[in-house]
Short mmCIF file of C-alpha atoms and ligand atoms in Angstrom, two decimals:
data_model
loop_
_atom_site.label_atom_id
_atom_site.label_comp_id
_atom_site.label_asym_id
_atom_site.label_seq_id
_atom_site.Cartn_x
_atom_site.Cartn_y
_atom_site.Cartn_z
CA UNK A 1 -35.46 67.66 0.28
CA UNK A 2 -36.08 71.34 -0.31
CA UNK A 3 -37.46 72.06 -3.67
CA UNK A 4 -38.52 75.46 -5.29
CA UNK A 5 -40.90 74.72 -8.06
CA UNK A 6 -41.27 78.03 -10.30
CA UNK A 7 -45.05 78.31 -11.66
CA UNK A 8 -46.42 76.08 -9.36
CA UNK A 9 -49.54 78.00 -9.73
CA UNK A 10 -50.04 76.36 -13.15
CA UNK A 11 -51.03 73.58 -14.16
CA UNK A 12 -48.05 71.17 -14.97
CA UNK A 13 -46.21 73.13 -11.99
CA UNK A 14 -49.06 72.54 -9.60
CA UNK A 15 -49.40 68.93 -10.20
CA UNK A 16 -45.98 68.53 -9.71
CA UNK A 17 -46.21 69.95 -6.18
CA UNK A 18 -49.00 67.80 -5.07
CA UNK A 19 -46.80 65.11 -6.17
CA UNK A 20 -43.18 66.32 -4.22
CA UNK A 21 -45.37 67.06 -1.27
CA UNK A 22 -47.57 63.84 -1.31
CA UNK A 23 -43.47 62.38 -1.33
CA UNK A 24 -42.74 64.18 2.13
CA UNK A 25 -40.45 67.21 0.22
CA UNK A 26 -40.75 70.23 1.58
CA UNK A 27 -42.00 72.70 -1.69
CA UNK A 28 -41.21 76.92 -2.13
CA UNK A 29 -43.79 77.92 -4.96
CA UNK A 30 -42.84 80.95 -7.27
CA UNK A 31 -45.35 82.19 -9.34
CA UNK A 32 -46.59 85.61 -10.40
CA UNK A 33 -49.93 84.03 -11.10
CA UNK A 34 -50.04 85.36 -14.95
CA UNK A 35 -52.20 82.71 -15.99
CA UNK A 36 -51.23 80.29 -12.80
CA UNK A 37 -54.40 80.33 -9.96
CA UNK A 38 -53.42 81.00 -5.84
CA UNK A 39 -56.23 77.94 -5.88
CA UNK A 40 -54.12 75.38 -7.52
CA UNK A 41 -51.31 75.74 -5.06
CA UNK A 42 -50.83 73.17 -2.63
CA UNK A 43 -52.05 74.76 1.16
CA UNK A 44 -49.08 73.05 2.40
CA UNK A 45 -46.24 74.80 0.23
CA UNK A 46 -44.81 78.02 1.16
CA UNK A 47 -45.94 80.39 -1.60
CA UNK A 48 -43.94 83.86 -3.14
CA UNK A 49 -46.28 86.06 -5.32
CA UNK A 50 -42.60 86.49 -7.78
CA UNK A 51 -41.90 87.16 -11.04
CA UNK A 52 -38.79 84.93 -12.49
CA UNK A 53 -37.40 87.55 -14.17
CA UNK A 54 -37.01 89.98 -10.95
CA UNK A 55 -34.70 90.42 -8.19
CA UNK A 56 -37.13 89.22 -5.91
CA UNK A 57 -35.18 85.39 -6.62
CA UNK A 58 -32.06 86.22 -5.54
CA UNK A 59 -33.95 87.49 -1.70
CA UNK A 60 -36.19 83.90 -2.20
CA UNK A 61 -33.03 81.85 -2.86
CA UNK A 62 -31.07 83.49 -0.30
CA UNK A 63 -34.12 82.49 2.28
CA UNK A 64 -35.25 79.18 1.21
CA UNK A 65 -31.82 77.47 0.07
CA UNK A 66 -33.44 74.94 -1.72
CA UNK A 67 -31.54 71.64 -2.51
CA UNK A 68 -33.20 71.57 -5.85
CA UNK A 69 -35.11 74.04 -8.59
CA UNK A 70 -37.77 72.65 -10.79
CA UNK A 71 -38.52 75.29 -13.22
CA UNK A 72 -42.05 75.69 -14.42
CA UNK A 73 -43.17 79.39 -15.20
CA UNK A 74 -43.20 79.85 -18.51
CA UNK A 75 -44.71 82.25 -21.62
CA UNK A 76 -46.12 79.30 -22.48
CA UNK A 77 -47.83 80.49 -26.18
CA UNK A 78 -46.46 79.32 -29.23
CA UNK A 79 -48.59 82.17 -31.08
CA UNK A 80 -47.85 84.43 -28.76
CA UNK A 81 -44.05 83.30 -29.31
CA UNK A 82 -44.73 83.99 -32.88
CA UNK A 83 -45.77 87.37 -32.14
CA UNK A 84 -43.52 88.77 -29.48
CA UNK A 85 -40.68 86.50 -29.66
CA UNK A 86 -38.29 89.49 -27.18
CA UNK A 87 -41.31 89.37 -24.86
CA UNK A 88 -40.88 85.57 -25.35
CA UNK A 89 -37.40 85.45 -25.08
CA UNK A 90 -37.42 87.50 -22.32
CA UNK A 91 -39.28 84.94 -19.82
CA UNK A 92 -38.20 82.12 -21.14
CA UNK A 93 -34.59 82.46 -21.54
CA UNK A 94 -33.49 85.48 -19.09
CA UNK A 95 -36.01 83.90 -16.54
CA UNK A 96 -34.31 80.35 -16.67
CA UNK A 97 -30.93 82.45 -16.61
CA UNK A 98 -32.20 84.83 -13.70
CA UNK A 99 -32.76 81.04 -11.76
CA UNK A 100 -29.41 79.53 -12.94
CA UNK A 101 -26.76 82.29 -11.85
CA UNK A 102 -28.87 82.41 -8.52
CA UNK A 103 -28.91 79.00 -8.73
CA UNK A 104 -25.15 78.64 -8.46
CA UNK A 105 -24.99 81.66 -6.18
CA UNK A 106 -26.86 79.75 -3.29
CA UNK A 107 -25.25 75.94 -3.97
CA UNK A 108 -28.38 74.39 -5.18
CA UNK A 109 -27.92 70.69 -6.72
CA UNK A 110 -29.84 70.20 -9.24
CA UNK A 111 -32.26 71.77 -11.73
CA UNK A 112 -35.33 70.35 -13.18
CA UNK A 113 -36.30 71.91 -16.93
CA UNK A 114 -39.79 71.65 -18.57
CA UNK A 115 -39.06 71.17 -21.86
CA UNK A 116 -40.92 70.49 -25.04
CA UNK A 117 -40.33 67.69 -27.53
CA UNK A 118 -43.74 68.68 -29.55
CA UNK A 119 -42.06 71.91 -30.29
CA UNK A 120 -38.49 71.30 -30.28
CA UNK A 121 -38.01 68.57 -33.52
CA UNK A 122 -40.24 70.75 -35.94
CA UNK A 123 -41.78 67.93 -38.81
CA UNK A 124 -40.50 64.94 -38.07
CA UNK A 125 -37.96 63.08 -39.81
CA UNK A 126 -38.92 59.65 -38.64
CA UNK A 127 -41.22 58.67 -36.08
CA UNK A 128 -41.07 58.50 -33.29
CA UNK A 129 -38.68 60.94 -32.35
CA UNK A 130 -35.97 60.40 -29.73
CA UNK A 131 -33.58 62.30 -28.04
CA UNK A 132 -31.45 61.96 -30.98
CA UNK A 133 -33.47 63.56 -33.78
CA UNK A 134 -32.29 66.54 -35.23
CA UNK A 135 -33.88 69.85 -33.46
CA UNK A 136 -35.38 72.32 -35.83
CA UNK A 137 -37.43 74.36 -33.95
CA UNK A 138 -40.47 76.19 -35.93
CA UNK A 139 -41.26 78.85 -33.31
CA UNK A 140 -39.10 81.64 -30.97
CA UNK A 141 -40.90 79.65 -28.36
CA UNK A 142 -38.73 75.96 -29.27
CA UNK A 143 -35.93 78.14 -29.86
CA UNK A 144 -36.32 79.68 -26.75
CA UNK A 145 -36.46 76.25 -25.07
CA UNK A 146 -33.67 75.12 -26.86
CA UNK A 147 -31.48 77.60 -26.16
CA UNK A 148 -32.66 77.37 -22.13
CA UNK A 149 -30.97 73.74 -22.56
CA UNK A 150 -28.25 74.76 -23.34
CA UNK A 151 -27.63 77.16 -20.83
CA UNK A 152 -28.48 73.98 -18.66
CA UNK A 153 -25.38 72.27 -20.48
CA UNK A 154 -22.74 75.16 -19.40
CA UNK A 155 -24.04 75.91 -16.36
CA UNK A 156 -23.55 71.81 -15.39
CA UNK A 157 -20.16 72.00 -17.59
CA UNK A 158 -19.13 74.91 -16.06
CA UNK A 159 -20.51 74.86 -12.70
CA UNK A 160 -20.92 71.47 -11.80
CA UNK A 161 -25.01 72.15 -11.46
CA UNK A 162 -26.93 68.85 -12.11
CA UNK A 163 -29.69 69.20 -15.02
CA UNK A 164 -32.60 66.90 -15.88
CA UNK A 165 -34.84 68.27 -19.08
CA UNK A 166 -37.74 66.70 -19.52
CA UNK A 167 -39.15 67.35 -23.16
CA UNK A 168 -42.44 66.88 -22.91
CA UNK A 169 -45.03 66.09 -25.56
CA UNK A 170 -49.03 67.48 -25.26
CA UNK A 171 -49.54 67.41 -21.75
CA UNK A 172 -53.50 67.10 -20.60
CA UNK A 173 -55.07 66.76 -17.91
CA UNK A 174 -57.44 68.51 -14.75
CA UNK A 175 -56.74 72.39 -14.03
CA UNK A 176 -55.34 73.08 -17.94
CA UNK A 177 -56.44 76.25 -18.89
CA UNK A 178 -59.63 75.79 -21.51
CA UNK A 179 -58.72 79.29 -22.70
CA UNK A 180 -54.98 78.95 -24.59
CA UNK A 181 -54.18 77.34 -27.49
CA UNK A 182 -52.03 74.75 -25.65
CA UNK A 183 -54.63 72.18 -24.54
CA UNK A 184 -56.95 70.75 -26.99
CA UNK A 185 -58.86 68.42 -24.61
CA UNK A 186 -59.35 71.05 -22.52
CA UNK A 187 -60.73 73.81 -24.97
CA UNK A 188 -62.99 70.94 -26.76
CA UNK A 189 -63.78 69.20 -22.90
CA UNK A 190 -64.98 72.97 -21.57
CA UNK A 191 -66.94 73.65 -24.92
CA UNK A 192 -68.91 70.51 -25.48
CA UNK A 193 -69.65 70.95 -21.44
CA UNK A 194 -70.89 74.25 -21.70
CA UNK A 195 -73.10 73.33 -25.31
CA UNK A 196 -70.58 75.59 -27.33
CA UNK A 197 -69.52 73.97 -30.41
CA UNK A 198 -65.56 73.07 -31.22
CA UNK A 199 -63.53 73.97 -33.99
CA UNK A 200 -61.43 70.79 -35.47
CA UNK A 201 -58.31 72.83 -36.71
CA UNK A 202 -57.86 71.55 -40.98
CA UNK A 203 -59.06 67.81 -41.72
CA UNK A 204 -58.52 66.75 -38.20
CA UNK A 205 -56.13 63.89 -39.45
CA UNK A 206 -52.73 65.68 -37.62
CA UNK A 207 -51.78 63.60 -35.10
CA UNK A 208 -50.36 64.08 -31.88
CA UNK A 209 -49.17 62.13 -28.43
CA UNK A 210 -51.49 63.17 -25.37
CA UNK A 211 -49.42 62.64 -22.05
CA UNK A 212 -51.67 62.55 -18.95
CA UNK A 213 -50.43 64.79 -16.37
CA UNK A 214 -50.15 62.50 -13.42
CA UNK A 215 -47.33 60.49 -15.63
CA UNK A 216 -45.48 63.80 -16.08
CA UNK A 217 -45.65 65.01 -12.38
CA UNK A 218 -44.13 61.23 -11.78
CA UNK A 219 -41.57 61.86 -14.47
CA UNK A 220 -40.78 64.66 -12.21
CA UNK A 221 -40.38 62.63 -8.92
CA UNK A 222 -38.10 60.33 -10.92
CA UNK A 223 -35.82 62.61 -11.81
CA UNK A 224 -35.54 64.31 -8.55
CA UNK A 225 -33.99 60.68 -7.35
CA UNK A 226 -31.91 59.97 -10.20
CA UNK A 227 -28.39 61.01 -10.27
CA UNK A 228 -28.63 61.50 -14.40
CA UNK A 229 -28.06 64.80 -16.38
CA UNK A 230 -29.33 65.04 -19.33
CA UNK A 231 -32.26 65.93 -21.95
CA UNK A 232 -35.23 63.52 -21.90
CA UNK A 233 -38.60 62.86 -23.93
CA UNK A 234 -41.56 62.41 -21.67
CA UNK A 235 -44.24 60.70 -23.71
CA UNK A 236 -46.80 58.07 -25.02
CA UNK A 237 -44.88 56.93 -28.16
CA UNK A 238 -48.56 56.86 -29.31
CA UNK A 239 -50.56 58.79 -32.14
CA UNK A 240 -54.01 60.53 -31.70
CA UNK A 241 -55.64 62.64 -34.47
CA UNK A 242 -57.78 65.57 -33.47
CA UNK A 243 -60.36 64.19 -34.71
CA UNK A 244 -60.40 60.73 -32.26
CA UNK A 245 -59.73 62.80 -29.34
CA UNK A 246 -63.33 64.73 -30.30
CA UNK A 247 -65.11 61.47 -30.95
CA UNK A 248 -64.05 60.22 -27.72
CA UNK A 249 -64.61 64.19 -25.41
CA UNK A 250 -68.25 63.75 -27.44
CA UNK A 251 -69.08 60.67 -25.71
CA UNK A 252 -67.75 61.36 -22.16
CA UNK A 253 -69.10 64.65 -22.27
CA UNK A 254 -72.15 63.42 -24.03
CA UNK A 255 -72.53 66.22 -26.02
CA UNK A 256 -74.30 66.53 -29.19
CA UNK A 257 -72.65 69.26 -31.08
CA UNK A 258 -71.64 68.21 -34.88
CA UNK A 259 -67.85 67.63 -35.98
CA UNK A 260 -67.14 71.06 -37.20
CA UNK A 261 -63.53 71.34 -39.36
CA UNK A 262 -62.03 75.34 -39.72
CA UNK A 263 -59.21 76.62 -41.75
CA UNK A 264 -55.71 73.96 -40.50
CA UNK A 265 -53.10 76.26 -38.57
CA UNK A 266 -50.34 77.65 -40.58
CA UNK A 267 -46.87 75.39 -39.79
CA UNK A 268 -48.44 72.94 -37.84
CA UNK A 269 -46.79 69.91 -37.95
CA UNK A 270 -48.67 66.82 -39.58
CA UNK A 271 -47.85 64.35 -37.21
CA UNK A 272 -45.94 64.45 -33.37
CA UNK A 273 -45.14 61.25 -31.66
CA UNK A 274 -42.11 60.65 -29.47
CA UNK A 275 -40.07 57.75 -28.40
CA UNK A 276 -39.62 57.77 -23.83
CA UNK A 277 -37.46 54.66 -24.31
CA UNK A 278 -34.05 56.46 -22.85
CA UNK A 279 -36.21 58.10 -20.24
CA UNK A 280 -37.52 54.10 -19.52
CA UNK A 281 -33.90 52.55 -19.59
CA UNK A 282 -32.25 55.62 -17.69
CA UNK A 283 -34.84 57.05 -15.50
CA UNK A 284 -37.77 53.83 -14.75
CA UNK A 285 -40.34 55.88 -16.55
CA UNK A 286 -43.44 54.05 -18.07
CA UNK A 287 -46.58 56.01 -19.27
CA UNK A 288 -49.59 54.31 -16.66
CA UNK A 289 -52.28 56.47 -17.48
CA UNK A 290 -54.70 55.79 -20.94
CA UNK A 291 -56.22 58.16 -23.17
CA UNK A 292 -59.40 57.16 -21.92
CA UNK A 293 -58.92 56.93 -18.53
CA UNK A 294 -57.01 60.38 -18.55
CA UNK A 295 -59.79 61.75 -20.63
CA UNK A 296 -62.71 60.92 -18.09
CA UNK A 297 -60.40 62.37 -14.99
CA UNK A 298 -60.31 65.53 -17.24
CA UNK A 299 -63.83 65.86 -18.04
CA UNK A 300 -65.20 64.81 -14.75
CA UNK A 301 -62.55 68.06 -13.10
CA UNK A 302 -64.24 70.46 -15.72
CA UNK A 303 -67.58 69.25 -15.26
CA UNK A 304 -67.43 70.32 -11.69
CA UNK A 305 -65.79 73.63 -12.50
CA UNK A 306 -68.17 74.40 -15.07
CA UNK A 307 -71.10 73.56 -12.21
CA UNK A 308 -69.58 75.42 -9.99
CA UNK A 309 -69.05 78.13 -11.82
CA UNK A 310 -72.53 77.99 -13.44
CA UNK A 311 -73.92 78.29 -9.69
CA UNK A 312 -71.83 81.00 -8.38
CA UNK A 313 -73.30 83.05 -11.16
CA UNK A 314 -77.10 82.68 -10.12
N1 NAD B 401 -48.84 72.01 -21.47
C1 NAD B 401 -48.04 71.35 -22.30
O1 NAD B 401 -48.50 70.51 -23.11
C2 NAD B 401 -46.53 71.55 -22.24
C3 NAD B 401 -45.73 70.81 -23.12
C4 NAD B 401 -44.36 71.00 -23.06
C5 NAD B 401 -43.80 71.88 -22.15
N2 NAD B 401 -44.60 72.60 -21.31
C6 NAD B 401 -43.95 73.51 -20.36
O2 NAD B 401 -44.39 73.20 -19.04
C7 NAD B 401 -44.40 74.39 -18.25
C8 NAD B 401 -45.75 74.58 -17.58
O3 NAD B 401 -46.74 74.72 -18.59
P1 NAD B 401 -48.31 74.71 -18.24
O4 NAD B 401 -49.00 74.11 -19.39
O5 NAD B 401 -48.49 74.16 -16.88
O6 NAD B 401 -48.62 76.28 -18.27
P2 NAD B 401 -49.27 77.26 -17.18
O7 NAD B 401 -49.47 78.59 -17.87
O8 NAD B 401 -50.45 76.64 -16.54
O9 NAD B 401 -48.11 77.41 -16.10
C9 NAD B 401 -47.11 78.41 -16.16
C10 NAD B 401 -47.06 79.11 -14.80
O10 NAD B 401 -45.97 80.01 -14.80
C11 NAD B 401 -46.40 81.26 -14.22
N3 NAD B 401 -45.56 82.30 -14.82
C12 NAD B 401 -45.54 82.72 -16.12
N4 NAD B 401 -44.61 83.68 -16.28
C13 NAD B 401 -44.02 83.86 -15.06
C14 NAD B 401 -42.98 84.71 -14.59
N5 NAD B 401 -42.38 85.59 -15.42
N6 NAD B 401 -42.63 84.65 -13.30
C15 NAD B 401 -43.24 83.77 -12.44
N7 NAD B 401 -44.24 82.95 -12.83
C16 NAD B 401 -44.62 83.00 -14.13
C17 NAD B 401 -47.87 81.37 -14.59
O11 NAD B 401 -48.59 82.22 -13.71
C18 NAD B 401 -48.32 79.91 -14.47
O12 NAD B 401 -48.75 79.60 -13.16
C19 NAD B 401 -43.98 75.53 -19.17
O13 NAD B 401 -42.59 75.74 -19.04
C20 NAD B 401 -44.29 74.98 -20.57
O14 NAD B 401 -43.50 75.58 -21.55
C21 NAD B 401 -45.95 72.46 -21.34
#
């Protein structure tokens, strides 16, 4: 199959190209490398320096006719959100538009959404939270998602195209950017690596459910074969505090830095955990990876970065 995987520069996106390709799919990569690296894409995909929101898709599509669009690229920022939610709006729903008209334009079958169910539910009602639980998005950037899926809806009502969403929640893992808000492991991984001391956001006690990339990228590859449409929660279903998940970066990285708490971020939910049992009984998805086992991959890929780095600098 012919797949165009939008910010497969990234690092969800490029994961999730490794994977398609490892499969034997052929793989377009859009990306106009924002925060995505030209290193992280696969050699053997066929790359377009594009931006989603230009009419540089239309010319892409109308070359590549790819059987399917997985749909990375992202403002991926819940602060930034927060701050600029037209600039936010602008990428993240007018992009996923700009993809769907074309995709309809040039017949392609289905279209693969990265969602988010840490955003999406706001505080939870009950835990853990399924596809079912009422959405009350706390950030343009969940609305903004949101209102992407539902575009997905009427474009498959309307135009027969085939959606899977896959609301992910905290996704970790090698080639996260140690510089956004997004990836806790990777900000407190990089700093305890480099001797810099972490900030544990409030008491430390919030709780959230760490997803190993490798298990999303095959969340991906699962529903590229299934025949499904639908929204679907790609998870653990199991709680982590901040504070556990620096205890356990302290001793992989063995680092000696104290537990250091700072003011807790304003609307944070207290706790995140979600339920992947439809995504089990509908799509044959099972979390393999563990915290620990994702955790050393993770610290082991930034420990040669950081050496790297540290000796291109000499
Ligand atoms: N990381 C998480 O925990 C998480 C959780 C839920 C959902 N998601 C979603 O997964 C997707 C990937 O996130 P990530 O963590 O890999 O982020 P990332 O920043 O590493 O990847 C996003 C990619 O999109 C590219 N991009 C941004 N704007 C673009 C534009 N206008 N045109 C073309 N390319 C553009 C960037 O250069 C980058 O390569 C996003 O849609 C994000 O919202 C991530």
């Amino acid at each position: 199959m012919k797949i165009l995987v939008t910010g497969g520069a990234g690092f969800i996106g490029s994961h999730v190209v490794d994977l398609f390709i490892q499969e034997g799919h052929s793989v377009v990569v859009v990306d106009n490398l924002s925060s995505g690296k030209i290193e992280n894409v696969n050699p053997v995909a066929v790359f377009y320096k594009a931006d989603i929101l230009s009419s540089d898709i239309e010319e892409i599509m109308k070359i590549e006719k790819p059987d399917v669009v997985s749909h990375y690229a992202a403002q991926i920022s819940v602060t930034y959100s927060v701050k600029n939610p037209l600039l936010d709006m602008e990428v993240n729903i007018k992009g996923t538009v700009n993809l769907l008209e074309n995709c309809v334009r040039y017949g392609v079958k289905k279209f693969i959404f990265a969602s988010t169910g840490g955003a999406l539910y706001g505080e939870l009602e009950y835990i853990p939270a399924n596809e079912s639980h009422p959405v009350r998005p706390l950030s343009p950037y969940a609305i903004a998602k949101f209102s992407a899926e539902k575009y997905l809806f009427y474009y498959h009502r309307v135009y027969g195209l085939n959606y899977i969403s896959l609301r992910y929640s905290n996704v970790y893992g090698p080639r996260q950017d140690p510089h956004g808000e997004a990836g806790v492991v990777a900000i407190f991984t990089q700093r305890m690596l480099r001797g810099e001391q972490p900030v544990i956001n409030g008491d430390g006690e919030q709780t959230r459910d760490y997803i190993f990339v490798r298990d999303v990228a095959r969340a991906n590859l699962l529903a590229l074969k299934s025949d499904k449409t639908g929204e679907y929660n790609i998870a653990t279903g199991k709680e982590t505090t901040v504070n556990e998940i620096f205890r356990v970066l302290k001793e992989l990285t063995k680092s000696l830095v104290p537990e250091v708490r700072g003011k807790a971020m304003k609307g944070e939910p207290r706790r995140s955990v979600l339920s992947w049992e439809k995504a089990a009984r509908e799509l044959g998805f099972k979390p393999a990876v563990s915290l620990k086992d994702g955790m050393k991959e993770t610290v082991a890929f930034f420990r040669a970065s950081t050496s790297t780095a540290r000796n291109s600098s000499v």
